[in-house]
Structures are given as structure tokens and as C-alpha cells.
Amino acid sequence: MNLRVLIIDDDERIAEIHRRYVEKTDGFEVVGIANTLEDAQLQLDVLEPDLLLLDIFFPEGNGLEFLKQTRLHRKQVDVIPITAAKEVHLFNEALHGGVFDYILKPVVLSRFQTTLQRYRQTKTQLLNIDQLDQHDVDRALNSGRSELHESPELPKGIDGLTLEKVQHVFSVRQDSSLTSEEVASLIGASRTTVRRYLEYLVSQTILDVDVNYGGVGRPERRYFLLRHL
């Protein structure tokens, strides 16, 4: 039986990306998408999902406050924040709220799927037992964690460290569109190498690209984030 996921994000495009990511992961189904915290509460009450994929920043409030209220009302639901919030105090607050994991935007599909697979494995392990022994506890708490310290399964020719550098350029220049030459100059890599990473991020729906045919010669490809972080 599939685990039921409710996606809560005020950006409709990002919510749709996460929906597609969930659908690419075996054993999960999206039962709802909420773009406001009020709608999230309604859908949580009615749909009773297993897992919330929860953004933190909303125009009308804070996702971590929503998490606190969920815990106060003893809702039996697990939570994974997916957020641009890199402040340590917010991360600590999320941990204190009992989150399963914490994923930073922009999301890499392989990292996203690793977390969901680990979550499903943990739920499966605990499904058919009534009492725990230490072995059960160790398996549940450590299930798949070693995978998070290894390089994610990326395509041949895509290195995790270089990928992070390319993504960081766009995270600090959110209002900019950049060419492969400009990104290459910023991270100290060749244009050909950077172009490969940029096209990979486009394929993962993290970046998009505009093609400018206005000048003389080869068309210029300018890359930009699909949303502001």
C-alpha cells in the first residue's frame, strides 16, 4: 500500500515539481497539495496523510508553527520540511518538532528520493511489530542513514561537489539569468563542463533556460531558477 503524502508550499510551481518527484518514487502517492497554511490544516484533517512535505516560509505564517500545532493536536503524521531556510535556529526548531529529515531547496531529485525511500523503509520495519528490542530501534533510527553521507546517485559525468557549486551560484543570484560562460567564471570551471551541469539542472526542473536569438552568431542560452528562494 502506498504512503500518502500532503505537499504544503505557497509556490504552486514548486509544489508541482515536488508532486512529480513523489510520483517518481515507488511506494508513495500525493493525496493533496496546499498552497496556504489554512488549506493545509483543512486537508490534514480530512485526508489524514502519512507524511507532510512542508515549506517553512509562508506569506501568512510560519510552517514550523504549523508543525507545533500539529503536534499539540496529536496528529499522527510525519513531517519533512523542504525549505530554503538555512538558519541553524530554524533547523534546530524543526528537529525539536520531531521532523524525519530536513531538505534544502533547490531540491536534487536523488536526495529527495533517498529520504523518501529511507522513510518508507523505516515505516515498513515498524509495521508488523508490537514491542521493540534494541535491534529494532537501531534499525529504525539508522535505516539508510549511511546513504546520506555518500555521493547521491548522479548520472555519469555529474559530480556532487561541482553540482553544489553550480546550484550555489543561482541561490545567491536569484534574480539573475546567467550564461554557462558566466557560471564557469564564477566557479572556476570550463564552459563545457558547466554547460553539462546546467542542462542536468534543467532536466531536473531546478533551472529553466531562455534562448536569445537577437545577436549575431550562435544563440545565447541564459539559465535561471524556476523560483526565488
XYZ file of N, CA and C in Angstrom:
687
model
N 0.847 -1.201 0.000
C 0.000 0.000 0.000
C 0.881 1.249 0.000
N 0.510 2.209 -0.805
C 1.294 3.432 -0.908
C 1.141 4.298 0.339
N 2.217 5.007 0.688
C 2.171 6.012 1.745
C 1.621 7.304 1.168
N 0.776 7.985 1.939
C 0.022 9.136 1.459
C 0.735 10.430 1.842
N 0.942 11.292 0.854
C 1.749 12.500 1.032
C 0.896 13.738 0.773
N 1.007 14.702 1.692
C 0.409 16.023 1.502
C 1.536 17.030 1.325
N 1.547 17.751 0.213
C 2.566 18.753 -0.098
C 2.042 20.125 0.298
N 2.824 20.862 1.098
C 2.406 22.180 1.572
C 3.470 23.191 1.181
N 3.172 24.013 0.185
C 4.124 25.006 -0.314
C 3.340 26.131 -0.973
N 3.689 27.385 -0.655
C 2.918 28.501 -1.203
C 3.208 28.755 -2.674
N 4.308 28.217 -3.195
C 4.637 28.383 -4.612
C 4.054 27.203 -5.399
N 3.079 27.469 -6.246
C 2.389 26.401 -6.964
C 3.327 25.631 -7.880
N 4.287 26.322 -8.467
C 5.219 25.641 -9.379
C 6.115 24.674 -8.626
N 6.616 25.101 -7.478
C 7.467 24.233 -6.689
C 6.678 23.055 -6.142
N 5.448 23.305 -5.717
C 4.599 22.206 -5.254
C 4.387 21.180 -6.356
N 4.221 21.658 -7.574
C 4.043 20.744 -8.702
C 5.311 19.946 -8.975
N 6.476 20.570 -8.848
C 7.734 19.844 -9.001
C 7.828 18.732 -7.962
N 7.505 19.057 -6.719
C 7.590 18.054 -5.661
C 6.564 16.944 -5.878
N 5.417 17.293 -6.422
C 4.435 16.252 -6.753
C 5.017 15.273 -7.763
N 5.670 15.795 -8.779
C 6.258 14.922 -9.792
C 7.387 14.074 -9.213
N 8.148 14.658 -8.297
C 9.216 13.904 -7.642
C 8.640 12.753 -6.820
N 7.557 13.018 -6.099
C 6.924 11.955 -5.316
C 6.446 10.840 -6.243
N 5.854 11.220 -7.353
C 5.311 10.224 -8.271
C 6.403 9.402 -8.948
N 7.639 9.908 -8.956
C 8.767 9.142 -9.479
C 9.328 8.167 -8.446
N 8.807 8.203 -7.218
C 9.336 7.397 -6.119
C 8.347 6.294 -5.784
N 8.763 5.044 -5.888
C 7.869 3.915 -5.635
C 7.372 3.913 -4.197
N 6.099 3.567 -4.051
C 5.536 3.395 -2.720
C 4.880 4.625 -2.135
N 4.722 5.682 -2.934
C 4.138 6.929 -2.433
C 3.078 7.439 -3.403
N 2.113 8.171 -2.859
C 1.136 8.868 -3.688
C 0.810 10.213 -3.054
N 0.610 11.211 -3.885
C 0.219 12.539 -3.409
C -1.292 12.575 -3.282
N -1.774 12.858 -2.073
C -3.225 12.920 -1.855
C -3.728 14.352 -1.819
N -2.810 15.329 -1.743
C -3.245 16.722 -1.732
C -2.087 17.677 -1.848
N -2.394 18.885 -2.333
C -1.425 19.978 -2.403
C -2.097 21.208 -1.805
N -1.447 21.807 -0.817
C -1.980 23.009 -0.173
C -1.002 24.155 -0.381
N -1.519 25.314 -0.773
C -0.674 26.494 -1.001
C -0.804 27.536 0.099
N -1.662 27.270 1.086
C -1.774 28.132 2.264
C -1.820 27.241 3.504
N -1.470 27.813 4.645
C -1.499 27.039 5.881
C -2.937 26.703 6.302
N -3.863 27.598 6.001
C -5.270 27.323 6.309
C -5.766 26.117 5.528
N -5.453 26.092 4.223
C -5.852 24.950 3.396
C -5.126 23.690 3.844
N -3.858 23.838 4.262
C -3.097 22.690 4.748
C -3.776 22.051 5.952
N -4.267 22.894 6.880
C -4.951 22.362 8.064
C -6.217 21.610 7.676
N -6.970 22.174 6.743
C -8.200 21.523 6.286
C -7.891 20.175 5.651
N -6.900 20.155 4.758
C -6.571 18.907 4.075
C -5.978 17.883 5.038
N -5.192 18.353 6.005
C -4.645 17.443 7.003
C -5.758 16.764 7.790
N -6.769 17.535 8.184
C -7.877 16.989 8.970
C -8.695 15.985 8.163
N -8.902 16.276 6.882
C -9.797 15.450 6.069
C -9.068 14.248 5.456
N -7.872 14.478 4.931
C -7.185 13.443 4.163
C -6.353 12.494 5.019
N -5.941 12.949 6.210
C -5.141 12.137 7.127
C -3.949 11.469 6.431
N -3.044 12.281 5.894
C -1.871 11.717 5.196
C -0.889 11.083 6.173
N 0.025 10.294 5.628
C 1.108 9.726 6.428
C 2.253 10.718 6.596
N 2.470 11.546 5.575
C 3.666 12.385 5.522
C 3.330 13.760 4.974
N 3.871 14.796 5.634
C 3.785 16.169 5.126
C 5.141 16.580 4.577
N 5.153 17.121 3.373
C 6.330 17.809 2.828
C 6.047 19.293 3.003
N 6.694 19.908 3.975
C 6.268 21.208 4.492
C 7.303 22.296 4.244
N 6.900 23.343 3.537
C 7.729 24.544 3.430
C 7.687 25.285 4.769
N 8.647 26.174 4.995
C 8.681 26.916 6.254
C 8.144 28.335 6.095
N 8.487 29.016 5.006
C 8.094 30.414 4.847
C 6.802 30.524 4.046
N 5.793 31.143 4.674
C 4.512 31.418 4.022
C 4.164 32.884 4.234
N 3.468 33.509 3.297
C 3.089 34.915 3.480
C 2.295 35.153 4.759
N 1.488 34.158 5.156
C 0.598 34.359 6.301
C 1.108 33.741 7.595
N 2.282 33.114 7.559
C 2.751 32.492 8.787
C 3.981 31.635 8.572
N 4.254 30.800 9.565
C 5.473 30.011 9.604
C 5.118 28.529 9.646
N 5.743 27.757 8.778
C 5.470 26.331 8.728
C 5.825 25.602 10.007
N 6.825 26.105 10.735
C 7.199 25.448 11.986
C 6.139 25.663 13.064
N 5.446 26.800 13.026
C 4.319 26.995 13.930
C 3.193 26.018 13.589
N 2.994 25.800 12.299
C 2.016 24.804 11.856
C 2.403 23.427 12.385
N 3.695 23.109 12.325
C 4.186 21.844 12.854
C 3.887 21.721 14.352
N 4.132 22.796 15.110
C 3.863 22.771 16.552
C 2.383 22.494 16.831
N 1.508 23.168 16.086
C 0.079 22.963 16.288
C -0.328 21.531 15.939
N 0.308 20.995 14.921
C 0.036 19.609 14.539
C 0.400 18.664 15.668
N 1.533 18.919 16.309
C 1.957 18.075 17.434
C 1.035 18.275 18.647
N 0.632 19.523 18.908
C -0.244 19.795 20.049
C -1.582 19.075 19.908
N -2.052 18.944 18.669
C -3.325 18.268 18.426
C -3.134 16.764 18.208
N -1.910 16.302 18.465
C -1.593 14.867 18.435
C -1.938 14.216 17.105
N -1.721 14.933 16.031
C -1.917 14.358 14.714
C -0.844 13.303 14.449
N -1.274 12.133 14.003
C -0.344 11.045 13.718
C 0.165 11.193 12.287
N 1.101 12.104 12.107
C 1.641 12.367 10.778
C 3.122 12.693 10.913
N 3.892 12.258 9.945
C 5.320 12.566 9.913
C 5.556 13.779 9.028
N 6.671 14.473 9.275
C 6.920 15.750 8.599
C 8.363 15.803 8.104
N 8.519 16.249 6.866
C 9.832 16.557 6.302
C 9.764 17.978 5.749
N 10.427 18.950 6.383
C 10.493 20.287 5.792
C 11.309 20.264 4.491
N 10.798 20.966 3.494
C 11.559 21.212 2.262
C 11.581 22.720 2.097
N 12.740 23.330 2.294
C 12.763 24.767 2.535
C 14.069 25.405 2.107
N 14.017 26.706 1.890
C 15.238 27.484 1.651
C 15.828 28.010 2.948
N 15.208 27.690 4.096
C 15.646 28.213 5.390
C 16.945 27.521 5.824
N 18.043 28.270 5.803
C 19.343 27.707 6.161
C 19.815 28.145 7.545
N 18.978 28.899 8.260
C 19.354 29.356 9.592
C 19.391 28.175 10.562
N 20.440 28.107 11.350
C 20.622 26.985 12.263
C 19.491 26.911 13.287
N 19.012 28.075 13.761
C 17.972 28.039 14.787
C 16.672 27.454 14.235
N 16.392 27.667 12.945
C 15.197 27.076 12.352
C 15.362 25.570 12.190
N 16.561 25.158 11.811
C 16.852 23.726 11.711
C 16.678 23.050 13.069
N 17.222 23.670 14.115
C 17.084 23.112 15.460
C 15.621 23.066 15.902
N 14.885 24.110 15.560
C 13.464 24.141 15.914
C 12.709 23.006 15.225
N 13.063 22.770 13.968
C 12.427 21.670 13.235
C 12.757 20.321 13.879
N 14.023 20.135 14.277
C 14.412 18.886 14.942
C 13.637 18.689 16.244
N 13.483 19.768 17.000
C 12.736 19.678 18.252
C 11.266 19.347 17.996
N 10.780 19.687 16.808
C 9.398 19.363 16.454
C 9.220 17.940 15.965
N 10.322 17.190 15.892
C 10.225 15.778 15.542
C 10.146 15.488 14.054
N 10.851 16.285 13.235
C 10.830 16.031 11.799
C 11.668 14.800 11.470
N 11.332 14.148 10.372
C 12.067 12.954 9.953
C 13.371 13.315 9.258
N 13.358 14.407 8.502
C 14.545 14.855 7.771
C 14.358 16.334 7.483
N 15.333 16.939 6.806
C 15.296 18.378 6.517
C 16.001 18.561 5.180
N 15.244 18.971 4.164
C 15.785 19.077 2.806
C 15.817 20.540 2.390
N 16.966 20.969 1.896
C 17.129 22.352 1.458
C 16.837 22.501 -0.036
N 16.202 23.622 -0.364
C 15.959 23.977 -1.762
C 17.202 24.664 -2.338
N 17.397 24.574 -3.650
C 16.628 23.793 -4.610
C 16.893 22.299 -4.449
N 15.859 21.504 -4.605
C 15.910 20.082 -4.287
C 16.528 19.294 -5.449
N 17.442 18.403 -5.108
C 18.001 17.458 -6.073
C 17.196 16.168 -5.977
N 16.731 15.668 -7.115
C 15.833 14.511 -7.132
C 16.418 13.317 -6.385
N 17.694 13.021 -6.592
C 18.287 11.836 -5.960
C 18.257 11.958 -4.436
N 18.525 13.160 -3.916
C 18.483 13.389 -2.460
C 17.051 13.244 -1.935
N 16.113 13.784 -2.679
C 14.694 13.689 -2.330
C 14.265 12.231 -2.251
N 14.613 11.445 -3.254
C 14.189 10.052 -3.287
C 14.871 9.227 -2.205
N 16.135 9.536 -1.894
C 16.826 8.837 -0.807
C 16.079 9.000 0.504
N 15.643 10.222 0.780
C 14.904 10.479 2.014
C 13.581 9.720 2.037
N 12.819 9.783 0.949
C 11.526 9.103 0.932
C 11.696 7.585 1.031
N 12.708 7.044 0.378
C 12.941 5.605 0.459
C 13.326 5.187 1.875
N 14.127 6.024 2.538
C 14.508 5.729 3.911
C 13.287 5.811 4.833
N 12.446 6.810 4.592
C 11.224 6.941 5.371
C 10.330 5.709 5.199
N 10.154 5.267 3.968
C 9.307 4.093 3.710
C 9.895 2.847 4.355
N 11.204 2.702 4.289
C 11.847 1.551 4.899
C 11.620 1.531 6.409
N 11.737 2.691 7.046
C 11.512 2.785 8.489
C 10.077 2.424 8.848
N 9.114 2.952 8.091
C 7.710 2.643 8.360
C 7.444 1.153 8.199
N 8.036 0.556 7.178
C 7.825 -0.871 6.918
C 8.396 -1.722 8.040
N 9.569 -1.334 8.528
C 10.206 -2.091 9.598
C 9.354 -2.138 10.858
N 8.639 -1.050 11.137
C 7.876 -0.951 12.377
C 6.434 -1.424 12.243
N 6.054 -1.790 11.028
C 4.642 -2.056 10.763
C 4.119 -3.284 11.495
N 4.911 -4.339 11.531
C 4.404 -5.626 11.992
C 4.977 -6.066 13.342
N 5.448 -5.108 14.146
C 5.940 -5.470 15.473
C 5.171 -4.681 16.531
N 4.944 -5.309 17.669
C 4.215 -4.668 18.767
C 5.146 -4.109 19.825
N 6.281 -4.776 20.044
C 7.237 -4.327 21.036
C 8.628 -4.255 20.413
N 9.400 -3.286 20.888
C 10.739 -3.054 20.348
C 11.798 -3.751 21.192
N 12.836 -4.248 20.525
C 14.077 -4.533 21.224
C 15.124 -3.566 20.672
N 16.327 -3.577 21.221
C 17.329 -2.596 20.814
C 17.681 -2.725 19.341
N 17.662 -3.945 18.834
C 17.961 -4.159 17.421
C 16.934 -3.457 16.536
N 15.664 -3.555 16.931
C 14.612 -2.874 16.160
C 14.816 -1.357 16.176
N 15.158 -0.825 17.350
C 15.386 0.617 17.480
C 16.550 1.050 16.591
N 17.645 0.315 16.643
C 18.826 0.672 15.860
C 18.531 0.625 14.371
N 17.788 -0.375 13.950
C 17.446 -0.479 12.521
C 16.573 0.683 12.088
N 15.589 1.043 12.929
C 14.669 2.119 12.564
C 15.363 3.474 12.512
N 16.217 3.747 13.500
C 16.864 5.055 13.562
C 17.996 5.201 12.569
N 18.601 4.093 12.173
C 19.764 4.169 11.282
C 19.469 3.696 9.879
N 18.222 3.369 9.604
C 17.865 2.843 8.294
C 18.240 3.809 7.192
N 19.197 3.385 6.383
C 19.569 4.172 5.213
C 20.341 5.429 5.500
N 20.688 5.729 6.770
C 21.363 6.994 7.054
C 22.741 7.063 6.412
N 23.402 5.922 6.297
C 24.730 5.942 5.678
C 24.668 6.428 4.247
N 23.511 6.220 3.601
C 23.380 6.677 2.221
C 23.486 8.188 2.124
N 23.096 8.904 3.191
C 23.108 10.355 3.140
C 24.515 10.908 3.184
N 25.476 10.084 3.608
C 26.856 10.545 3.689
C 27.663 10.112 2.474
N 27.018 9.422 1.549
C 27.657 9.033 0.311
C 27.197 9.962 -0.799
N 27.931 9.953 -1.890
C 27.524 10.767 -3.022
C 26.200 10.257 -3.551
N 25.237 11.130 -3.830
C 23.982 10.674 -4.396
C 24.205 10.035 -5.755
N 23.250 9.203 -6.188
C 23.381 8.515 -7.457
C 23.104 9.503 -8.583
N 24.172 10.102 -9.073
C 24.063 11.087 -10.133
C 24.497 10.456 -11.447
N 24.062 11.017 -12.563
C 24.468 10.478 -13.861
C 25.980 10.555 -14.066
N 26.480 9.741 -14.941
C 27.892 9.770 -15.277
C 28.270 11.160 -15.778
N 29.379 11.678 -15.259
C 29.837 12.999 -15.667
C 29.324 14.126 -14.788
N 28.488 13.802 -13.789
C 27.962 14.811 -12.866
C 28.513 14.519 -11.475
N 29.367 15.398 -10.991
C 29.981 15.256 -9.678
C 29.185 16.065 -8.649
N 28.946 15.473 -7.477
C 28.113 16.118 -6.470
C 28.653 17.453 -6.000
N 29.969 17.557 -5.801
C 30.557 18.794 -5.304
C 30.420 19.915 -6.330
N 30.718 19.608 -7.587
C 30.577 20.621 -8.635
C 29.116 21.023 -8.800
N 28.222 20.063 -8.676
C 26.796 20.359 -8.779
C 26.370 21.334 -7.692
N 26.859 21.129 -6.469
C 26.534 22.047 -5.373
C 27.051 23.450 -5.654
N 28.255 23.555 -6.235
C 28.817 24.874 -6.556
C 27.943 25.601 -7.574
N 27.493 24.877 -8.590
C 26.648 25.492 -9.619
C 25.325 25.948 -9.004
N 24.725 25.107 -8.177
C 23.463 25.475 -7.544
C 23.637 26.670 -6.615
N 24.773 26.732 -5.939
C 25.007 27.845 -5.011
C 25.048 29.174 -5.756
N 25.624 29.182 -6.952
C 25.680 30.408 -7.751
C 24.272 30.964 -7.950
N 23.316 30.089 -8.271
C 21.959 30.552 -8.539
C 21.214 30.881 -7.241
N 21.576 30.220 -6.140
C 20.898 30.505 -4.877
C 21.244 31.896 -4.359
N 22.440 32.410 -4.697
C 22.819 33.752 -4.229
C 22.571 34.817 -5.295
N 22.178 34.397 -6.488
C 21.849 35.345 -7.562
C 20.468 35.015 -8.105
N 19.494 35.053 -7.210
C 18.173 34.552 -7.557
C 17.447 35.380 -8.606
N 17.811 36.639 -8.737
C 17.138 37.499 -9.707
C 17.857 37.547 -11.047
N 18.887 36.730 -11.194
C 19.719 36.808 -12.387
C 19.490 35.614 -13.305
N 19.670 35.843 -14.577
C 19.829 34.753 -15.538
C 21.289 34.783 -15.982
N 21.892 33.620 -16.083
C 23.325 33.531 -16.315
C 23.622 32.596 -17.472
N 24.661 32.918 -18.214
C 25.126 32.033 -19.273
C 26.092 31.015 -18.687
N 26.390 29.971 -19.457
C 27.359 28.983 -18.999
C 28.735 29.609 -18.816
N 29.087 30.596 -19.662
C 30.374 31.279 -19.514
C 30.446 32.036 -18.190
N 29.348 32.696 -17.818
C 29.334 33.460 -16.572
C 29.439 32.539 -15.349
N 28.719 31.435 -15.386
C 28.800 30.488 -14.266
C 30.193 29.876 -14.193
N 30.760 29.552 -15.352
C 32.098 28.964 -15.388
C 33.119 29.898 -14.755
N 32.998 31.179 -15.042
C 33.915 32.158 -14.472
C 33.772 32.238 -12.953
N 32.543 32.112 -12.461
C 32.282 32.236 -11.024
C 32.793 31.048 -10.224
N 32.774 29.845 -10.808
C 33.191 28.666 -10.040
C 34.552 28.138 -10.471
N 35.150 28.750 -11.513
C 36.479 28.331 -11.931
C 36.508 27.018 -12.680
N 35.515 26.779 -13.525
C 35.455 25.559 -14.330
C 35.324 25.940 -15.793
N 35.470 24.965 -16.673
C 35.355 25.246 -18.099
C 33.892 25.429 -18.487
N 33.671 26.197 -19.574
C 32.305 26.423 -20.042
C 31.638 25.113 -20.435
N 32.382 24.208 -21.061
C 31.820 22.929 -21.488
C 31.348 22.105 -20.298
N 32.163 22.078 -19.246
C 31.788 21.341 -18.040
C 30.544 21.941 -17.402
N 30.545 23.261 -17.252
C 29.409 23.931 -16.608
C 28.135 23.738 -17.416
N 28.250 23.785 -18.724
C 27.068 23.596 -19.574
C 26.411 22.237 -19.290
N 27.226 21.221 -19.064
C 26.692 19.891 -18.763
C 25.869 19.909 -17.467
N 26.381 20.610 -16.463
C 25.677 20.687 -15.182
C 24.406 21.520 -15.295
N 24.465 22.595 -16.050
C 23.293 23.435 -16.233
C 22.167 22.667 -16.928
N 22.517 21.902 -17.940
C 21.496 21.141 -18.653
C 20.927 20.029 -17.767
N 21.772 19.477 -16.896
C 21.275 18.485 -15.945
C 20.249 19.115 -15.001
N 20.547 20.323 -14.501
C 19.615 21.002 -13.590
C 18.321 21.389 -14.305
N 18.409 21.689 -15.588
C 17.196 21.929 -16.371
C 16.356 20.652 -16.447
N 17.025 19.509 -16.669
C 16.309 18.232 -16.760
C 15.644 17.852 -15.448
N 16.185 18.370 -14.321
C 15.623 18.092 -13.005
C 14.594 19.140 -12.580
N 14.237 20.039 -13.519
C 13.276 21.130 -13.286
C 13.675 22.008 -12.107
N 14.987 22.194 -11.924
C 15.503 23.129 -10.931
C 15.830 24.452 -11.597
N 16.381 24.391 -12.802
C 16.623 25.577 -13.615
C 15.731 25.542 -14.845
N 15.559 26.713 -15.444
C 14.953 26.809 -16.763
C 15.900 27.624 -17.631
N 15.626 27.685 -18.923
C 16.557 28.338 -19.837
C 15.780 29.164 -20.862
N 16.309 30.357 -21.149
C 15.818 31.185 -22.246
C 16.866 31.202 -23.352
N 16.414 31.162 -24.575
C 17.327 31.218 -25.715
C 17.138 32.549 -26.421
N 18.211 33.326 -26.513
C 18.174 34.645 -27.124
C 18.766 34.564 -28.527
N 17.922 34.817 -29.531
C 18.372 34.768 -30.917
C 18.708 36.148 -31.467
N 18.779 37.156 -30.593
C 18.891 38.531 -31.054
C 20.235 38.904 -31.639
N 21.316 38.283 -31.179
C 22.637 38.689 -31.630
C 23.093 37.950 -32.875
N 24.273 38.335 -33.323
C 24.876 37.677 -34.470
C 25.609 36.432 -33.981
N 25.490 35.328 -34.728
C 26.192 34.115 -34.355
C 25.295 33.158 -33.589
N 25.925 32.330 -32.762
C 25.218 31.283 -32.046
C 24.223 31.873 -31.047
N 22.997 31.297 -30.925
C 22.036 31.790 -29.935
C 22.608 31.680 -28.526
N 22.239 32.622 -27.679
C 22.722 32.657 -26.299
C 21.698 31.993 -25.387
N 22.169 31.040 -24.574
C 21.312 30.350 -23.613
C 21.561 30.947 -22.224
N 20.500 31.449 -21.605
C 20.594 32.041 -20.276
C 19.745 31.220 -19.306
N 20.339 30.824 -18.192
C 19.715 29.921 -17.236
C 19.250 30.705 -16.005
N 18.152 30.263 -15.399
C 17.629 30.928 -14.220
C 16.845 29.935 -13.373
N 16.753 30.235 -12.074
C 15.982 29.384 -11.159
C 14.499 29.430 -11.511
N 13.826 28.313 -11.279
C 12.395 28.277 -11.524
C 11.616 29.082 -10.494
N 12.236 29.400 -9.337
C 11.567 30.235 -8.342
C 12.632 31.010 -7.579
N 12.193 32.058 -6.859
C 13.072 32.770 -5.956
C 13.111 32.041 -4.630
N 14.296 31.812 -4.104
C 14.425 31.070 -2.837
C 14.268 32.027 -1.667
